[in-house]
Short mmCIF file of C-alpha atoms and ligand atoms in Angstrom, two decimals:
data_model
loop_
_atom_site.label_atom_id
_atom_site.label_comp_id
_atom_site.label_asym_id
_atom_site.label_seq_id
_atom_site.Cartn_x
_atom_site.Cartn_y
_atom_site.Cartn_z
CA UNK I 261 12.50 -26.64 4.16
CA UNK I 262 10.38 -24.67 1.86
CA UNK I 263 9.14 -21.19 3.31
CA UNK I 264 5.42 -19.89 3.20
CA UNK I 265 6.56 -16.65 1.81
CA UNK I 266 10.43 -14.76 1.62
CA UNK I 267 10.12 -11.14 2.15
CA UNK I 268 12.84 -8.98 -0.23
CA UNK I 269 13.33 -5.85 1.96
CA UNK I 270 12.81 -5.35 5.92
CA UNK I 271 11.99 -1.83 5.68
CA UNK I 272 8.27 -0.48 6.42
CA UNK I 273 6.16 -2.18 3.80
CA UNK I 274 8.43 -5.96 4.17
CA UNK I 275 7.79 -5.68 8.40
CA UNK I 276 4.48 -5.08 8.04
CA UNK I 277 3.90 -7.42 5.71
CA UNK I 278 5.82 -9.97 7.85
CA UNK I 279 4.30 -9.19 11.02
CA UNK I 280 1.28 -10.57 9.82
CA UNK I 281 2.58 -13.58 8.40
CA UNK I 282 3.95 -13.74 11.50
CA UNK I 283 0.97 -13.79 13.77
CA UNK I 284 -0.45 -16.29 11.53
CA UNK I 285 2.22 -18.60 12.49
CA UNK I 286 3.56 -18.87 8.52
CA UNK I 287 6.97 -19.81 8.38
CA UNK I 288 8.82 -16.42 6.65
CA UNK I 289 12.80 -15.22 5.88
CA UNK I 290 12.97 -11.56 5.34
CA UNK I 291 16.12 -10.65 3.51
CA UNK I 292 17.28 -6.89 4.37
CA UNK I 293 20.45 -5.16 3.14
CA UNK I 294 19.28 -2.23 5.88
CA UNK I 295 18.84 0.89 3.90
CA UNK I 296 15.56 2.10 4.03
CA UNK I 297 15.05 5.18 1.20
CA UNK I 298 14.85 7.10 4.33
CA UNK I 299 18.23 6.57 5.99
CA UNK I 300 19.64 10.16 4.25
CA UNK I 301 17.44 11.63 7.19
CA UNK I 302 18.22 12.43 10.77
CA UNK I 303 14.74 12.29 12.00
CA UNK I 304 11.29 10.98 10.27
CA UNK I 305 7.64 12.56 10.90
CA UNK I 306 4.38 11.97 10.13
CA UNK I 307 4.03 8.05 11.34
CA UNK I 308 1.59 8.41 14.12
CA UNK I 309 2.63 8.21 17.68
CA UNK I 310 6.29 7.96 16.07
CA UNK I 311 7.16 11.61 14.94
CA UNK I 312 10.60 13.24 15.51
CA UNK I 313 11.90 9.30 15.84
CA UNK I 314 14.97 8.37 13.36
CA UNK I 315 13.23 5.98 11.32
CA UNK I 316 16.08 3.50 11.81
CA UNK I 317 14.94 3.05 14.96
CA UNK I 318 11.40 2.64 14.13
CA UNK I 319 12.62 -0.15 11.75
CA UNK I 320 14.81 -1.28 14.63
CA UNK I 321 12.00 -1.79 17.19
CA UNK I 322 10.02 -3.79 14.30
CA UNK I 323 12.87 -6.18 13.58
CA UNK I 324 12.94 -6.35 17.53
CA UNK I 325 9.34 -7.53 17.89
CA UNK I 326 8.96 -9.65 14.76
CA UNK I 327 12.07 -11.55 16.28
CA UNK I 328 10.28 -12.68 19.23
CA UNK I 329 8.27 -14.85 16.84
CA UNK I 330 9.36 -18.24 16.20
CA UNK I 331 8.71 -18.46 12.39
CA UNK I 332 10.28 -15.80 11.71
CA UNK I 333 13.98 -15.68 10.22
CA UNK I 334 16.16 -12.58 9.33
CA UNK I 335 18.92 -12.73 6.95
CA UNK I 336 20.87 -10.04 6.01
CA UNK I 337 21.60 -10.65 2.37
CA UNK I 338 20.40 -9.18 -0.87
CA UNK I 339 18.18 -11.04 -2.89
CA UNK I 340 19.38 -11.28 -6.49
CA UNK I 341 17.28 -13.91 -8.18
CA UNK I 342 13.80 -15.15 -8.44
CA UNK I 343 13.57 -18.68 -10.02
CA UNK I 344 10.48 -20.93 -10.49
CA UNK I 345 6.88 -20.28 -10.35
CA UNK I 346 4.13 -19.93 -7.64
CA UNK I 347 4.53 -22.36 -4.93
CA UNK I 348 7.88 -23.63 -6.47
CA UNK I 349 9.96 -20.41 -6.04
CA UNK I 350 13.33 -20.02 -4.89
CA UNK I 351 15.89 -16.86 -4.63
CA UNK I 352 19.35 -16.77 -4.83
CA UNK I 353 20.83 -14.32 -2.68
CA UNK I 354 24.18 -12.50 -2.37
CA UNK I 355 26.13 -14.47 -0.63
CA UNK I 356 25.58 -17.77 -2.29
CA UNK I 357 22.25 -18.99 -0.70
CA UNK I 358 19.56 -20.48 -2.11
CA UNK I 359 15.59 -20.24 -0.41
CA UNK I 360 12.65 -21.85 -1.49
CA UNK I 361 9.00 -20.70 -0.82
CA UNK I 362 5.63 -21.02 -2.23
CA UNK I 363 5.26 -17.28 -2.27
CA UNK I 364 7.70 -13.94 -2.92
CA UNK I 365 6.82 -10.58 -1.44
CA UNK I 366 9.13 -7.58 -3.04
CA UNK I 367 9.33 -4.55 -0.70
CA UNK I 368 13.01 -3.41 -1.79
CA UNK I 369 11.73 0.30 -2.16
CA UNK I 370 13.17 3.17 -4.21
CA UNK I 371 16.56 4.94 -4.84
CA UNK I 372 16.46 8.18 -5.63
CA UNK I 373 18.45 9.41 -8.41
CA UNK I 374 18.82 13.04 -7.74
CA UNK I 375 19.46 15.61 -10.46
CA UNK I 376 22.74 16.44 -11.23
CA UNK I 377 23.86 19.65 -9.58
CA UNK I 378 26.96 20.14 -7.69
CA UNK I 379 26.33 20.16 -3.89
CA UNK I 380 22.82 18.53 -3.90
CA UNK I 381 23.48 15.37 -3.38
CA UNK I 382 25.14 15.35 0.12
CA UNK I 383 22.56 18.09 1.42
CA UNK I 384 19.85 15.03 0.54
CA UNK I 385 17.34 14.09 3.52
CA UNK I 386 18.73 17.38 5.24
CA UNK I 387 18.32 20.62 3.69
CA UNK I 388 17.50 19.31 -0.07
CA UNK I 389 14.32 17.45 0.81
CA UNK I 390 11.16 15.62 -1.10
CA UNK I 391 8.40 15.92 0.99
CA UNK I 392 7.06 18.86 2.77
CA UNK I 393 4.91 17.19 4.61
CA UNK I 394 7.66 14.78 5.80
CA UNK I 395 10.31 17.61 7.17
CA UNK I 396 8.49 21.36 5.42
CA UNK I 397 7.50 22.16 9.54
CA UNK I 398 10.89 21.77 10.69
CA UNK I 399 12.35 23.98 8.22
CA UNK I 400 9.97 26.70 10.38
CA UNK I 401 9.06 28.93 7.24
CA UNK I 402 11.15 31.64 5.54
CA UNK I 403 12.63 31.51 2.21
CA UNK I 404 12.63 27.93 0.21
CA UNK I 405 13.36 26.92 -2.66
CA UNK I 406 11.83 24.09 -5.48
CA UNK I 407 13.92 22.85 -8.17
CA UNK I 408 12.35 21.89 -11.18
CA UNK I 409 13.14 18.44 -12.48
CA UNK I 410 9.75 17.99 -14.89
CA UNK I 411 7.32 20.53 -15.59
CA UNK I 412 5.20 19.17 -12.78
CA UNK I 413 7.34 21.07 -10.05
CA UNK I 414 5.59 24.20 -10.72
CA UNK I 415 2.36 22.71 -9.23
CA UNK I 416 4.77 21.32 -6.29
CA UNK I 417 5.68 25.04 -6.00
CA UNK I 418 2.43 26.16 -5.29
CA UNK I 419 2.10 23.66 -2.93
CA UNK I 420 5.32 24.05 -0.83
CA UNK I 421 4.33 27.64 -0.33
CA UNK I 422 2.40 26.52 2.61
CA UNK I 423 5.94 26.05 3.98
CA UNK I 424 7.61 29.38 2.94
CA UNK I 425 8.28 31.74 0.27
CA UNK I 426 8.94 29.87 -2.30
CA UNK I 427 11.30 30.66 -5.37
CA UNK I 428 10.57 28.05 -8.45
CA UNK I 429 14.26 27.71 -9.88
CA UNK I 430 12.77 26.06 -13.62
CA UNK I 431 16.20 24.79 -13.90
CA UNK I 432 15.78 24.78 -17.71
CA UNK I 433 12.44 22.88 -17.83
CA UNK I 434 9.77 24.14 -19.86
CA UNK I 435 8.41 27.86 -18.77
CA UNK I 436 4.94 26.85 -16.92
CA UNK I 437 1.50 27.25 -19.16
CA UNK I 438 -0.97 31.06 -18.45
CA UNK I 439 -3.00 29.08 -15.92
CA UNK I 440 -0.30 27.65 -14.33
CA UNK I 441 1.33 30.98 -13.93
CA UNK I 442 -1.75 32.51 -12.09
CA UNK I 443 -1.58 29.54 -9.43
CA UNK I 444 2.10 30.55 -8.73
CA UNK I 445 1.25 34.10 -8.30
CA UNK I 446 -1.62 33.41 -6.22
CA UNK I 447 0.69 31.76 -4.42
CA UNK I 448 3.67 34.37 -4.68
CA UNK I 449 6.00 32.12 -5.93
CA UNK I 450 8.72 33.35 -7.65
CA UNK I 451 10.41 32.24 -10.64
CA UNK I 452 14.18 31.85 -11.19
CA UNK I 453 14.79 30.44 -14.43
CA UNK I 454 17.87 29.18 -16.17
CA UNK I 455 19.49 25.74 -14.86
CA UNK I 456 20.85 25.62 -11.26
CA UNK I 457 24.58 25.74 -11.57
CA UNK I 458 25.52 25.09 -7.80
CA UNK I 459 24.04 24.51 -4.44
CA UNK I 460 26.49 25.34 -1.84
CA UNK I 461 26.28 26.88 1.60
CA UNK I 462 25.37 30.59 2.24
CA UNK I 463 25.64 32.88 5.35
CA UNK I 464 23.79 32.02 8.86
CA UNK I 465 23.24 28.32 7.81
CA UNK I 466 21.08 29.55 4.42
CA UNK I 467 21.74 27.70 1.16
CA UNK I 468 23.22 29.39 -1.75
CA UNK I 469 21.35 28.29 -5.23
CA UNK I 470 23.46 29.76 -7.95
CA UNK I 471 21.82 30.30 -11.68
CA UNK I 472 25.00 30.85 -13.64
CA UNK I 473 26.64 34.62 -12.89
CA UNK I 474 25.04 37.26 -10.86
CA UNK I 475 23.87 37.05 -7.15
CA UNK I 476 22.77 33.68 -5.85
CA UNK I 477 19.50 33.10 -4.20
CA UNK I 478 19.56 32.25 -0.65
CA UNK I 479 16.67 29.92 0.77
CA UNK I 480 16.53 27.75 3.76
CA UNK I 481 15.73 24.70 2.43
CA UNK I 482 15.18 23.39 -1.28
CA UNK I 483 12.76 20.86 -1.96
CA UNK I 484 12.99 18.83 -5.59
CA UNK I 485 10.97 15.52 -6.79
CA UNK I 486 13.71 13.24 -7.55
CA UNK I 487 12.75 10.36 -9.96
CA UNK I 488 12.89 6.67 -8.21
CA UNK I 489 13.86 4.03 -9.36
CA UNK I 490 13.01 0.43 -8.12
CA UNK I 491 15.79 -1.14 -6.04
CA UNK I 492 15.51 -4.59 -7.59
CA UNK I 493 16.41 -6.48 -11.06
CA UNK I 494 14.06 -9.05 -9.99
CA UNK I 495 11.05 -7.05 -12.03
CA UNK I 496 13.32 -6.83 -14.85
CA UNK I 497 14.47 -10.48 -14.99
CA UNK I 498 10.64 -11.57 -14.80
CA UNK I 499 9.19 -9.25 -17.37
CA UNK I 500 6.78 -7.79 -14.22
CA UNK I 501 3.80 -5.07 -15.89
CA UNK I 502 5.02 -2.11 -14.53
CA UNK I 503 3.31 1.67 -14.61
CA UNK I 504 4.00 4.87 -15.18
CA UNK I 505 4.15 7.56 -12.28
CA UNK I 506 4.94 11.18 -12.03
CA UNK I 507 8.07 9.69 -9.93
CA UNK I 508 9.06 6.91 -12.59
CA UNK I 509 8.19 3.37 -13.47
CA UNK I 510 6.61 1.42 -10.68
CA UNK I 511 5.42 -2.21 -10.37
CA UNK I 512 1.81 -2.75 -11.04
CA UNK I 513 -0.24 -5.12 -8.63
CA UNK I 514 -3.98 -5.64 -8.55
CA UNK I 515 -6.21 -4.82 -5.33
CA UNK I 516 -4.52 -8.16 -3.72
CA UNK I 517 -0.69 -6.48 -3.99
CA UNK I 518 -0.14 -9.47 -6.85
CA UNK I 519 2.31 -8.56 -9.34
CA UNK I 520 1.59 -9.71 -12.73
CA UNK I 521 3.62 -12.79 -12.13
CA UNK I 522 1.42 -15.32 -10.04
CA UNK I 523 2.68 -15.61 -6.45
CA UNK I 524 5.02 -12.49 -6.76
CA UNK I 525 3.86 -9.41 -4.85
CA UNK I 526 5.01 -6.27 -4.37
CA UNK I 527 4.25 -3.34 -1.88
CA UNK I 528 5.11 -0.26 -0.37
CA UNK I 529 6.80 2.84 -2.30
CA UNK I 530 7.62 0.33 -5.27
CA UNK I 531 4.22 -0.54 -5.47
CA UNK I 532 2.58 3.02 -4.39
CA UNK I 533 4.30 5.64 -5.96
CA UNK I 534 4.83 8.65 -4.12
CA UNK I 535 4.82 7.44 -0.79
CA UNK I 536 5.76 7.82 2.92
CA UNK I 537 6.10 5.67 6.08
CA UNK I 538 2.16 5.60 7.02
CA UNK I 539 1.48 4.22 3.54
CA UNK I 540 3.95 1.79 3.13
CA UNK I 541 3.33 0.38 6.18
CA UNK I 542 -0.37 0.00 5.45
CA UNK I 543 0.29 -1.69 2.01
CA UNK I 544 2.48 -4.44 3.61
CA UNK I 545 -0.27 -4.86 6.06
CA UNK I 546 -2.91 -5.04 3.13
CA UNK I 547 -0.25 -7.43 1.01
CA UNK I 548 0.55 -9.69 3.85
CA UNK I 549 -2.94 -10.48 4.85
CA UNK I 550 -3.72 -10.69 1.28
CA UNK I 551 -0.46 -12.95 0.27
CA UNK I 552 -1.81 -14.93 3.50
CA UNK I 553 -5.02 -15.40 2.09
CA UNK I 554 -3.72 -17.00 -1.30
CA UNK I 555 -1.92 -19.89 0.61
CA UNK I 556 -5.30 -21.15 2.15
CA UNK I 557 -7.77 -19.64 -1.19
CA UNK I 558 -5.43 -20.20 -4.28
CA UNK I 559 -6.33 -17.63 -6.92
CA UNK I 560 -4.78 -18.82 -9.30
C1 FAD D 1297 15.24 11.61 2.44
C2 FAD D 1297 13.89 11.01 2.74
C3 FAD D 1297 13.24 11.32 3.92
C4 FAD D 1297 11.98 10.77 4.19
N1 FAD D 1297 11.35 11.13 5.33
C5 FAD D 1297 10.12 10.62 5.60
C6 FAD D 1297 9.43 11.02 6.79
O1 FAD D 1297 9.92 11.84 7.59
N2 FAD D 1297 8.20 10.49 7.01
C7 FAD D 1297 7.61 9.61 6.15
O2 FAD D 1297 6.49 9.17 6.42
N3 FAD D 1297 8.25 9.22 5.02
C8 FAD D 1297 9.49 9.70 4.73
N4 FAD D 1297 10.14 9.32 3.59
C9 FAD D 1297 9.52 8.30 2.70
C10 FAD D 1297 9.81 6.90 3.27
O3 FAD D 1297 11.21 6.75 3.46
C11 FAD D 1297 9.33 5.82 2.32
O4 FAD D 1297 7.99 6.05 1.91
C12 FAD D 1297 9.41 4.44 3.01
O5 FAD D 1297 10.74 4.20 3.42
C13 FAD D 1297 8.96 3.34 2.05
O6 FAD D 1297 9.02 2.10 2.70
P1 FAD D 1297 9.34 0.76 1.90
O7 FAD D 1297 9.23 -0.34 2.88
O8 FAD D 1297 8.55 0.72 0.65
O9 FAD D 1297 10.88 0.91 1.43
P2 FAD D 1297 12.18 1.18 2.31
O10 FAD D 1297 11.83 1.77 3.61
O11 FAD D 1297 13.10 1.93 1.40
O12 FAD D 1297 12.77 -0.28 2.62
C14 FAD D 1297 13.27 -1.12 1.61
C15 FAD D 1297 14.23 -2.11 2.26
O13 FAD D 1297 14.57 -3.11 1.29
C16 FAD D 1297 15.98 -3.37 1.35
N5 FAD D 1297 16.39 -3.92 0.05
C17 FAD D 1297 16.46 -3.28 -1.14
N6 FAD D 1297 16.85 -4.14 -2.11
C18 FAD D 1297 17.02 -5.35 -1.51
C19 FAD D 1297 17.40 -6.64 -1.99
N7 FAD D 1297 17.65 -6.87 -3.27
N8 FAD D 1297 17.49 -7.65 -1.10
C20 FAD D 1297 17.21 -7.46 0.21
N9 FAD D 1297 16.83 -6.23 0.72
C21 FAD D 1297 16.74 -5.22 -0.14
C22 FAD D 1297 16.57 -2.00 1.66
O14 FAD D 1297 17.88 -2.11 2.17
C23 FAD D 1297 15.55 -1.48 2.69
O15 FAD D 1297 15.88 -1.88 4.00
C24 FAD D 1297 11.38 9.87 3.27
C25 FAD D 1297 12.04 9.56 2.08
C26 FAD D 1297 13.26 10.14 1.79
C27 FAD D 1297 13.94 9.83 0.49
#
């Protein structure tokens, strides 16, 4: 039987997108491999009426509730190929299906590819973090640090420093420009240049950021833009338009959530950018209702 729509990722964006399929009675298959871009983290914050949850079990409550409905189906497989066209699609998944539908939403999300510094990588969602908005008030002010992958950090810097003290390790990215200077020291944030040798733990739970010999800096927390990548060859494979973000290559869609390949859409972080759970959420809301729209209005 063919499907309305398959959903490619049952994170915040695909089961928001599904739960209004779902209420519109459209027959759907989310496929999940259940590892949100979030899982790294203990707790999440920020989602309204949700903060301090694990986000797992935001995600797990979702899956709960979309369950209930009888058109829906879960399958926990990767999707690895999109064949056909609009209305005539079908994806191949891991383990050797094959499921048609007349529409395709991608919500696979990012992976972060972190810079390459000893000890940074397992301190990721905990005490090396993205987003201060997502975990800066838990780290309860004090010394932090930002580590410069691009010479946009220094403007992060300023930023973060409504977190903490901030020190800007530059990390061996271009020294910041005169008016960019006077922002940090408005916001007395120090610099630290040359390139971060080490991150390893310090005394009374601090983190130790070594620059080559001489003392290391200590700092509670040290918050770094790592560049994402989308978690799909599917946009690859099908030539999708994609655009250019501070945070990497991201697939464009028009005001509908369409990709440039008719039928295909894409939403959440893949779609947004820099993102978090609120937004996400609301673009799968915005791309379902919109996806629903162009099986009773074709657009194309
Ligand atoms: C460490 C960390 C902590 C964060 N903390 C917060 C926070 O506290 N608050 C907040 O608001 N935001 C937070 N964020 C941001 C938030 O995680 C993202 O904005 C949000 O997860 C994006 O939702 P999404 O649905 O686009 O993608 P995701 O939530 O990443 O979901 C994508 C889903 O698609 C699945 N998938 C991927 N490829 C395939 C495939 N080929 N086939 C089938 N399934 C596939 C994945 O397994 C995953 O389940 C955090 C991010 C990070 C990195």
């Amino acid at each position: 039987m063919t499907e309305d729509a398959i959903i490619i990722g049952g994170g915040f964006a695909g089961l928001s997108a599904a739960m209004q399929l779902a209420r519109a009675r459209r027959r759907i298959t989310i496929l999940d491999t259940g590892e949100p871009r979030n899982r790294f983290s203990p707790h999440s914050h920020g989602f309204l009426a949700q903060d301090g949850r694990p986000g797992r079990d935001i995600l797990a409550d979702a899956r709960r509730q979309l369950a209930a409905y009888e058109t829906v189906t879960f399958r926990d497989a990767p999707a690895e190929k999109l064949e056909g066209e609009i209305d005539g699609f079908s994806i191949l998944t891991g383990d050797g299906g094959r499921i048609d539908a007349r529409r395709v939403l991608l919500a696979t999300g990012f992976e972060d590819q972190l810079p390459d510094v000893p000890g940074l990588a397992e301190r990721w969602g905990k005490t090396v973090l993205h987003c201060p908005y997502c975990h800066g008030y838990e780290v309860g002010g004090g010394p932090v640090g930002v580590l410069a992958r691009t010479a946009d950090a220094a403007r992060f810097a300023a930023l973060v420093a409504d977190w903490g003290g901030v020190t800007l390790f530059t990390n061996a990215t271009p020294e910041p420009d005169d008016a960019t200077l006077s922002l940090l020291e408005q916001r007395a944030v120090k610099l630290r240049p040359g390139r971060v040798t080490a991150i390893a733990d310090g005394p009374n739970g601090m983190l130790s950021v070594e620059t080559g010999p001489g003392i290391p800096t200590l700092v509670k927390a040290i918050f770094v833009m790592p560049e994402a990548r989308v978690r799909s060859a599917i946009p690859g494979d099908r030539g999708l338009t994609l655009k250019e973000t501070p945070v990497g290559k991201i697939i464009q869609t028009d005001e509908t959530g369409q990709t440039s390949l008719p039928g295909l859409y894409a939403a959440g972080d893949i779609a947004l950018g820099p993102g978090n759970i609120t937004l996400a959420a609301a673009d799968g809301v915005k791309t379902g209702v919109m996806l629903h729209h162009s099986l009773i209005w074709p657009t194309h």
